[in-house]
Amino acid sequence: ESKRTDIKSVPAVSVSGLKQGAVTLVGNSETTAQRAFQVELKDEQSQETNEVMIDLLPEKPVEKDARLPKIDEPLEFGPDGELLPSPEETDSEQEGPVVEENPSHHLAAAYLVANSRTPRVLRMNKDFDQNSNNPGVRKSIAYYQKTRKSDLQKFYDYANPFRGLIETVGEAYDVSPVYAYLTVVESTYFTGGKYKIQKAPNSSALGPFQFLTGTAQEQKLGYVGTSNDERRFFAPSSCAAARYIGSLVDQFDDSDTTVAILGYYQGQGGAGAAIYCSFEPTVQNREACVKKISTGGYSGTDYNRFIKLSKQYNYTFKEMDRLAAIPKGMRDYVNNKLAVYFISKDLQRYGFAVSSSAPKQLPNNGTVIPSKSISSEKCRSAVSAVLSPSA
């Protein structure tokens, strides 16, 4: 039963008359028994509808062994450097040499911290965390620890003065600040170490977040195609990236918002096609689907249909990766992003740290804020709150 409480917390007597699936699980801690739910309640007399957060606690304490697996399981490598299966895959206890156990592991160790406690941010973090033991993610973590350690270290060093800006923009657009990890793969703005604006060869992609011309216009970036193109500047393009990720999260929130990463790479239609192909009934159908995606055999009408169909599947990216029914490059892209997400939750655990010589001030090379006023009022407000009123 609902009761107007303003900021007071009042125990509920009952919640009844809800349609199946109307209560949405949000923001679970994997190490505590408490569970939070979001539910929409309608007062039949006033016809007023309110979103209500419900915290649930079990009558009996949850035993330690009943907790879910920890995030960031240690990795173990064989004599030839190959990544060995996770404990989940082998049902045996293994300890890996690459990652040291750290009993003090906690959220404060994260490179970027989500200050918002909104349902969308909590849902993103929850869905991303479910991929911690994916074989593809574990291999990508090993890839960054070995092959691309220098690139990722440069990202942590050169993105250091941007951390407050990234977190503020994430909060303004109600998304986890992990949207910024897109830059690790998308461009060399940070990993190149010189904050240079990059234009992709044979593509219209431009700037720190490598926005294509059409996508930039859809995300309300200003002056596209001119010398003041907001893709060239970190502040407005970070707002557009956060806005875009937020819209993709909403698109795929029926099952697994992790697919929003794939949407950023392939567009909503491409991500919808990936979901559709993954759940084709036979291996032959799935293989044909992969070929069509790889060769551009689907039309715009197909992609619009896939977007609508995607809401009818109970999918997870973990299952899509396991079925391998989409091109490997698409799966690798998501796994690489998730690997950076998990490494960034505790740098020390994975052998990284922000160097003492890392920059502390934003670069003064004209790549952060455009000379013209940022076209989006929302973005302008978020950026000015961190930098200066003139932003």
XYZ file of C-alpha atoms in Angstrom:
391
model
C 0.000 0.000 0.000
C 1.366 3.417 -0.863
C 1.554 6.408 1.402
C 3.070 9.823 0.730
C 6.150 9.962 2.943
C 8.372 12.635 1.409
C 11.813 11.666 2.729
C 10.602 9.476 5.583
C 11.012 5.711 5.384
C 7.797 3.863 6.248
C 7.560 0.049 6.262
C 5.161 -1.257 3.610
C 2.200 -3.375 4.645
C 1.777 -5.018 1.257
C 2.296 -4.590 -2.459
C -0.436 -6.222 -4.484
C -2.248 -6.003 -7.790
C 0.971 -5.767 -9.792
C 1.305 -7.270 -13.252
C 3.879 -10.017 -13.618
C 7.289 -8.513 -14.244
C 6.242 -5.079 -12.979
C 8.800 -5.142 -10.174
C 12.296 -4.452 -11.471
C 15.398 -5.560 -9.596
C 17.966 -2.755 -9.325
C 21.274 -2.254 -7.569
C 22.221 -5.514 -5.917
C 25.314 -5.846 -3.814
C 26.895 -9.242 -4.325
C 28.200 -9.334 -0.771
C 25.124 -8.382 1.176
C 21.698 -9.853 1.702
C 19.877 -6.595 0.939
C 18.067 -6.319 -2.382
C 16.521 -3.187 -3.851
C 13.536 -3.172 -6.207
C 11.890 -0.431 -8.219
C 8.144 -0.544 -8.701
C 5.615 1.839 -10.210
C 2.561 2.348 -7.995
C -0.644 4.030 -9.097
C -3.102 5.583 -6.690
C -6.544 4.642 -8.012
C -8.264 7.649 -6.399
C -5.937 10.424 -7.526
C -4.667 8.547 -10.607
C -1.197 9.665 -9.559
C 1.670 7.339 -10.461
C 4.943 7.261 -8.520
C 8.121 5.233 -8.790
C 8.969 3.642 -5.451
C 12.196 2.035 -4.284
C 11.691 -1.030 -2.086
C 14.525 -2.446 0.056
C 14.121 -6.076 1.043
C 15.961 -7.993 3.754
C 15.606 -11.747 4.389
C 14.236 -12.944 7.691
C 17.367 -15.059 8.190
C 20.959 -13.915 7.554
C 22.490 -15.155 4.318
C 25.251 -17.663 4.923
C 28.697 -16.744 3.672
C 28.746 -19.668 1.214
C 25.486 -18.476 -0.330
C 27.058 -15.318 -1.678
C 27.583 -14.934 -5.390
C 31.095 -15.386 -6.837
C 33.441 -12.468 -6.362
C 34.103 -10.124 -9.226
C 37.602 -10.263 -10.763
C 38.516 -13.914 -10.178
C 42.299 -14.473 -10.353
C 43.669 -15.479 -13.747
C 46.001 -18.423 -14.260
C 48.270 -19.065 -17.218
C 49.753 -22.320 -18.523
C 53.451 -22.969 -19.326
C 53.024 -21.591 -22.850
C 51.272 -18.434 -21.698
C 47.787 -19.656 -22.541
C 44.888 -18.582 -20.332
C 43.620 -21.511 -18.287
C 39.883 -22.082 -17.630
C 38.264 -20.235 -14.740
C 37.228 -22.077 -11.560
C 33.652 -21.755 -12.801
C 34.584 -23.738 -15.908
C 36.655 -26.430 -14.172
C 34.875 -26.660 -10.798
C 38.281 -26.689 -9.130
C 40.152 -24.231 -6.936
C 42.847 -22.304 -8.836
C 45.033 -19.379 -7.908
C 46.649 -17.326 -10.638
C 50.036 -15.612 -10.649
C 48.846 -12.516 -12.515
C 46.383 -11.192 -9.950
C 47.072 -11.061 -6.231
C 44.264 -11.501 -3.740
C 43.487 -8.264 -1.982
C 41.164 -8.502 1.043
C 40.768 -4.714 1.091
C 39.247 -4.635 -2.415
C 36.443 -2.057 -2.420
C 34.685 0.445 -4.631
C 36.925 3.322 -3.596
C 39.746 1.651 -5.531
C 37.921 2.193 -8.839
C 39.541 4.527 -11.361
C 36.184 6.185 -12.057
C 33.431 6.207 -9.444
C 29.708 6.487 -10.125
C 28.344 8.978 -7.603
C 24.769 8.534 -8.778
C 22.517 5.931 -7.173
C 19.899 6.038 -9.899
C 18.301 2.814 -11.174
C 19.914 3.121 -14.619
C 23.469 3.423 -13.271
C 22.878 0.590 -10.829
C 21.431 -1.576 -13.592
C 24.444 -0.926 -15.826
C 26.910 -1.869 -13.111
C 24.927 -4.972 -12.175
C 24.704 -6.213 -15.767
C 28.348 -5.506 -16.510
C 29.414 -7.336 -13.343
C 27.669 -10.510 -14.502
C 30.373 -10.884 -17.170
C 33.311 -11.124 -14.756
C 33.980 -14.802 -15.481
C 33.229 -14.847 -19.204
C 36.117 -16.683 -20.928
C 36.288 -13.898 -23.532
C 36.548 -11.224 -20.830
C 39.273 -13.159 -19.005
C 41.268 -13.473 -22.218
C 40.851 -9.752 -22.863
C 42.053 -8.964 -19.341
C 45.160 -11.057 -20.026
C 45.553 -9.239 -23.355
C 45.620 -5.861 -21.610
C 47.926 -7.122 -18.867
C 50.442 -8.323 -21.425
C 50.124 -7.169 -25.024
C 48.473 -3.781 -24.456
C 49.673 -2.936 -20.976
C 51.519 0.156 -22.216
C 48.415 1.539 -23.967
C 46.189 0.995 -20.943
C 48.770 2.491 -18.589
C 48.923 5.588 -20.791
C 45.143 5.821 -20.649
C 45.149 5.801 -16.824
C 47.931 8.401 -16.706
C 46.716 10.800 -19.385
C 43.017 10.548 -18.485
C 43.906 11.414 -14.868
C 43.052 15.151 -15.063
C 39.764 14.325 -16.816
C 38.373 12.066 -14.090
C 36.229 14.699 -12.371
C 34.832 15.875 -15.702
C 34.029 12.313 -16.817
C 32.241 11.497 -13.560
C 30.239 14.742 -13.605
C 29.132 14.236 -17.210
C 28.143 10.645 -16.393
C 26.019 11.844 -13.485
C 24.412 14.581 -15.605
C 23.326 12.032 -18.204
C 22.456 9.316 -15.681
C 24.989 6.754 -16.906
C 27.915 5.043 -15.271
C 31.143 6.982 -15.962
C 32.554 3.799 -17.492
C 31.247 5.213 -20.796
C 34.651 6.930 -20.943
C 36.433 3.600 -21.374
C 35.175 3.654 -24.944
C 38.129 5.933 -25.710
C 40.627 3.145 -24.982
C 39.685 1.308 -28.159
C 38.022 4.104 -30.104
C 40.936 6.545 -30.381
C 44.464 7.444 -29.305
C 43.443 10.672 -27.590
C 44.740 9.333 -24.272
C 46.813 6.302 -25.243
C 48.856 8.374 -27.703
C 49.956 10.538 -24.778
C 49.624 13.857 -26.590
C 45.870 14.606 -26.599
C 45.787 14.776 -30.383
C 42.505 14.757 -32.289
C 42.347 11.702 -34.493
C 40.445 11.250 -37.747
C 39.874 7.649 -38.726
C 41.227 6.696 -42.179
C 38.568 5.978 -44.814
C 35.821 6.961 -42.380
C 33.977 10.044 -41.150
C 34.817 9.070 -37.530
C 36.484 11.924 -35.653
C 37.648 12.928 -32.189
C 38.224 11.276 -28.803
C 35.075 9.164 -29.124
C 35.358 8.613 -32.874
C 31.816 9.683 -33.717
C 30.665 9.168 -37.290
C 29.053 12.201 -38.918
C 25.525 10.776 -38.790
C 25.811 9.620 -35.186
C 27.244 12.999 -34.148
C 24.230 14.762 -35.631
C 21.831 12.318 -33.953
C 23.487 12.999 -30.586
C 23.097 16.772 -31.017
C 26.762 17.647 -31.383
C 27.133 21.120 -32.857
C 28.833 22.509 -35.969
C 29.437 19.042 -37.443
C 31.612 19.220 -40.552
C 33.070 22.658 -39.758
C 36.271 23.774 -38.024
C 34.222 24.057 -34.811
C 32.933 20.460 -35.077
C 32.249 19.491 -31.456
C 33.581 16.000 -32.098
C 37.025 17.605 -31.959
C 36.632 18.585 -28.296
C 36.577 16.220 -25.350
C 33.956 18.033 -23.251
C 31.027 18.119 -25.732
C 31.917 14.765 -27.308
C 31.984 13.116 -23.857
C 28.459 14.451 -23.267
C 27.368 12.970 -26.592
C 28.958 9.611 -25.714
C 27.199 9.566 -22.342
C 23.898 10.552 -23.964
C 24.273 7.861 -26.628
C 25.165 5.129 -24.118
C 22.144 6.147 -22.016
C 19.792 5.755 -24.977
C 21.316 2.363 -25.824
C 20.998 1.180 -22.229
C 17.294 2.048 -22.382
C 16.984 0.166 -25.676
C 18.430 -3.056 -24.247
C 17.308 -2.889 -20.613
C 14.774 -5.693 -21.014
C 17.484 -8.342 -20.593
C 21.119 -7.204 -20.536
C 22.316 -3.614 -20.851
C 25.827 -4.909 -21.609
C 24.631 -5.090 -25.215
C 24.672 -1.262 -25.202
C 28.447 -1.554 -25.715
C 27.825 -3.496 -28.896
C 25.240 -0.898 -29.888
C 27.883 1.831 -29.587
C 30.086 -0.147 -31.972
C 27.477 -1.382 -34.447
C 24.475 0.857 -33.843
C 21.131 -0.250 -32.410
C 20.314 -2.194 -35.559
C 23.627 -4.042 -35.524
C 23.175 -4.978 -31.866
C 19.599 -6.068 -32.586
C 20.851 -8.240 -35.449
C 23.422 -9.812 -33.104
C 20.674 -10.752 -30.653
C 18.493 -12.134 -33.439
C 21.332 -14.201 -34.947
C 22.373 -15.600 -31.570
C 18.962 -17.140 -31.053
C 18.336 -18.548 -34.502
C 17.140 -22.146 -33.951
C 19.876 -24.072 -35.809
C 23.642 -23.851 -36.228
C 23.156 -23.465 -39.982
C 20.818 -20.501 -39.483
C 23.262 -18.873 -37.061
C 26.160 -19.334 -39.474
C 24.124 -17.797 -42.288
C 23.290 -14.876 -39.995
C 26.964 -14.286 -39.185
C 27.797 -14.254 -42.883
C 25.053 -11.724 -43.610
C 26.188 -9.430 -40.795
C 29.817 -9.683 -41.944
C 29.029 -8.927 -45.575
C 26.415 -6.234 -45.011
C 23.663 -8.444 -46.340
C 20.934 -6.976 -44.151
C 18.955 -3.877 -45.121
C 17.737 -0.960 -43.045
C 14.300 -2.588 -42.911
C 15.903 -5.743 -41.477
C 17.715 -3.771 -38.798
C 14.548 -1.942 -37.753
C 12.828 -5.324 -37.401
C 15.742 -6.683 -35.336
C 15.523 -3.730 -32.931
C 11.862 -4.524 -32.283
C 12.498 -8.270 -32.013
C 15.350 -7.774 -29.536
C 12.853 -6.917 -26.805
C 11.252 -10.347 -27.173
C 14.405 -12.335 -26.364
C 15.676 -13.135 -22.872
C 19.332 -12.710 -23.791
C 22.633 -12.000 -22.078
C 25.895 -11.021 -23.704
C 27.523 -13.976 -21.929
C 25.213 -16.349 -23.800
C 25.727 -14.509 -27.087
C 29.499 -14.782 -26.675
C 29.267 -18.500 -25.835
C 27.122 -19.265 -28.891
C 29.607 -17.390 -31.131
C 26.743 -16.602 -33.490
C 28.019 -13.118 -34.268
C 31.349 -12.095 -35.858
C 34.365 -12.485 -33.598
C 35.313 -8.834 -34.011
C 31.999 -7.768 -32.463
C 32.448 -10.130 -29.515
C 36.055 -9.044 -29.008
C 35.026 -5.394 -28.982
C 32.594 -5.931 -26.086
C 34.988 -8.235 -24.221
C 37.778 -5.673 -24.506
C 35.545 -2.938 -23.111
C 34.436 -5.188 -20.246
C 38.056 -6.108 -19.528
C 38.959 -2.430 -19.117
C 35.887 -2.011 -16.914
C 36.984 -4.796 -14.552
C 40.649 -3.767 -14.498
C 39.601 -0.191 -13.757
C 37.596 -1.282 -10.727
C 40.886 -2.033 -8.939
C 44.055 -1.009 -10.773
C 46.467 -2.429 -8.223
C 44.848 -5.837 -8.362
C 45.699 -6.109 -12.043
C 49.151 -4.587 -11.909
C 48.297 -0.985 -12.806
C 48.501 2.359 -10.988
C 48.301 6.034 -11.881
C 51.928 7.095 -12.253
C 53.333 9.777 -9.982
C 54.295 11.657 -13.151
C 50.748 11.543 -14.580
C 49.381 14.950 -15.670
C 47.243 16.736 -13.095
C 46.003 19.612 -15.232
C 43.822 19.447 -18.322
C 45.763 20.040 -21.542
C 45.805 23.576 -22.861
C 45.975 22.622 -26.528
C 42.438 23.538 -27.591
C 41.057 19.987 -27.537
C 38.983 20.081 -24.331
C 36.513 22.975 -24.702
C 35.552 24.616 -28.018
C 36.010 28.337 -28.511
C 32.312 28.610 -29.273
C 29.811 27.974 -26.495
C 28.915 24.274 -26.197
C 25.697 23.832 -28.149
C 23.930 21.578 -25.612
C 22.676 23.515 -22.578
C 22.737 20.356 -20.449
C 26.313 19.611 -21.417
C 27.341 23.246 -20.978
C 25.947 23.216 -17.443
C 27.698 19.960 -16.488
C 31.041 21.066 -17.906
C 30.902 24.540 -16.352
C 30.255 22.985 -12.949
C 33.679 21.330 -13.188
C 35.746 23.768 -15.231
C 34.609 27.375 -15.419
C 31.471 29.470 -15.929
C 32.741 30.404 -19.389
C 32.530 26.759 -20.551
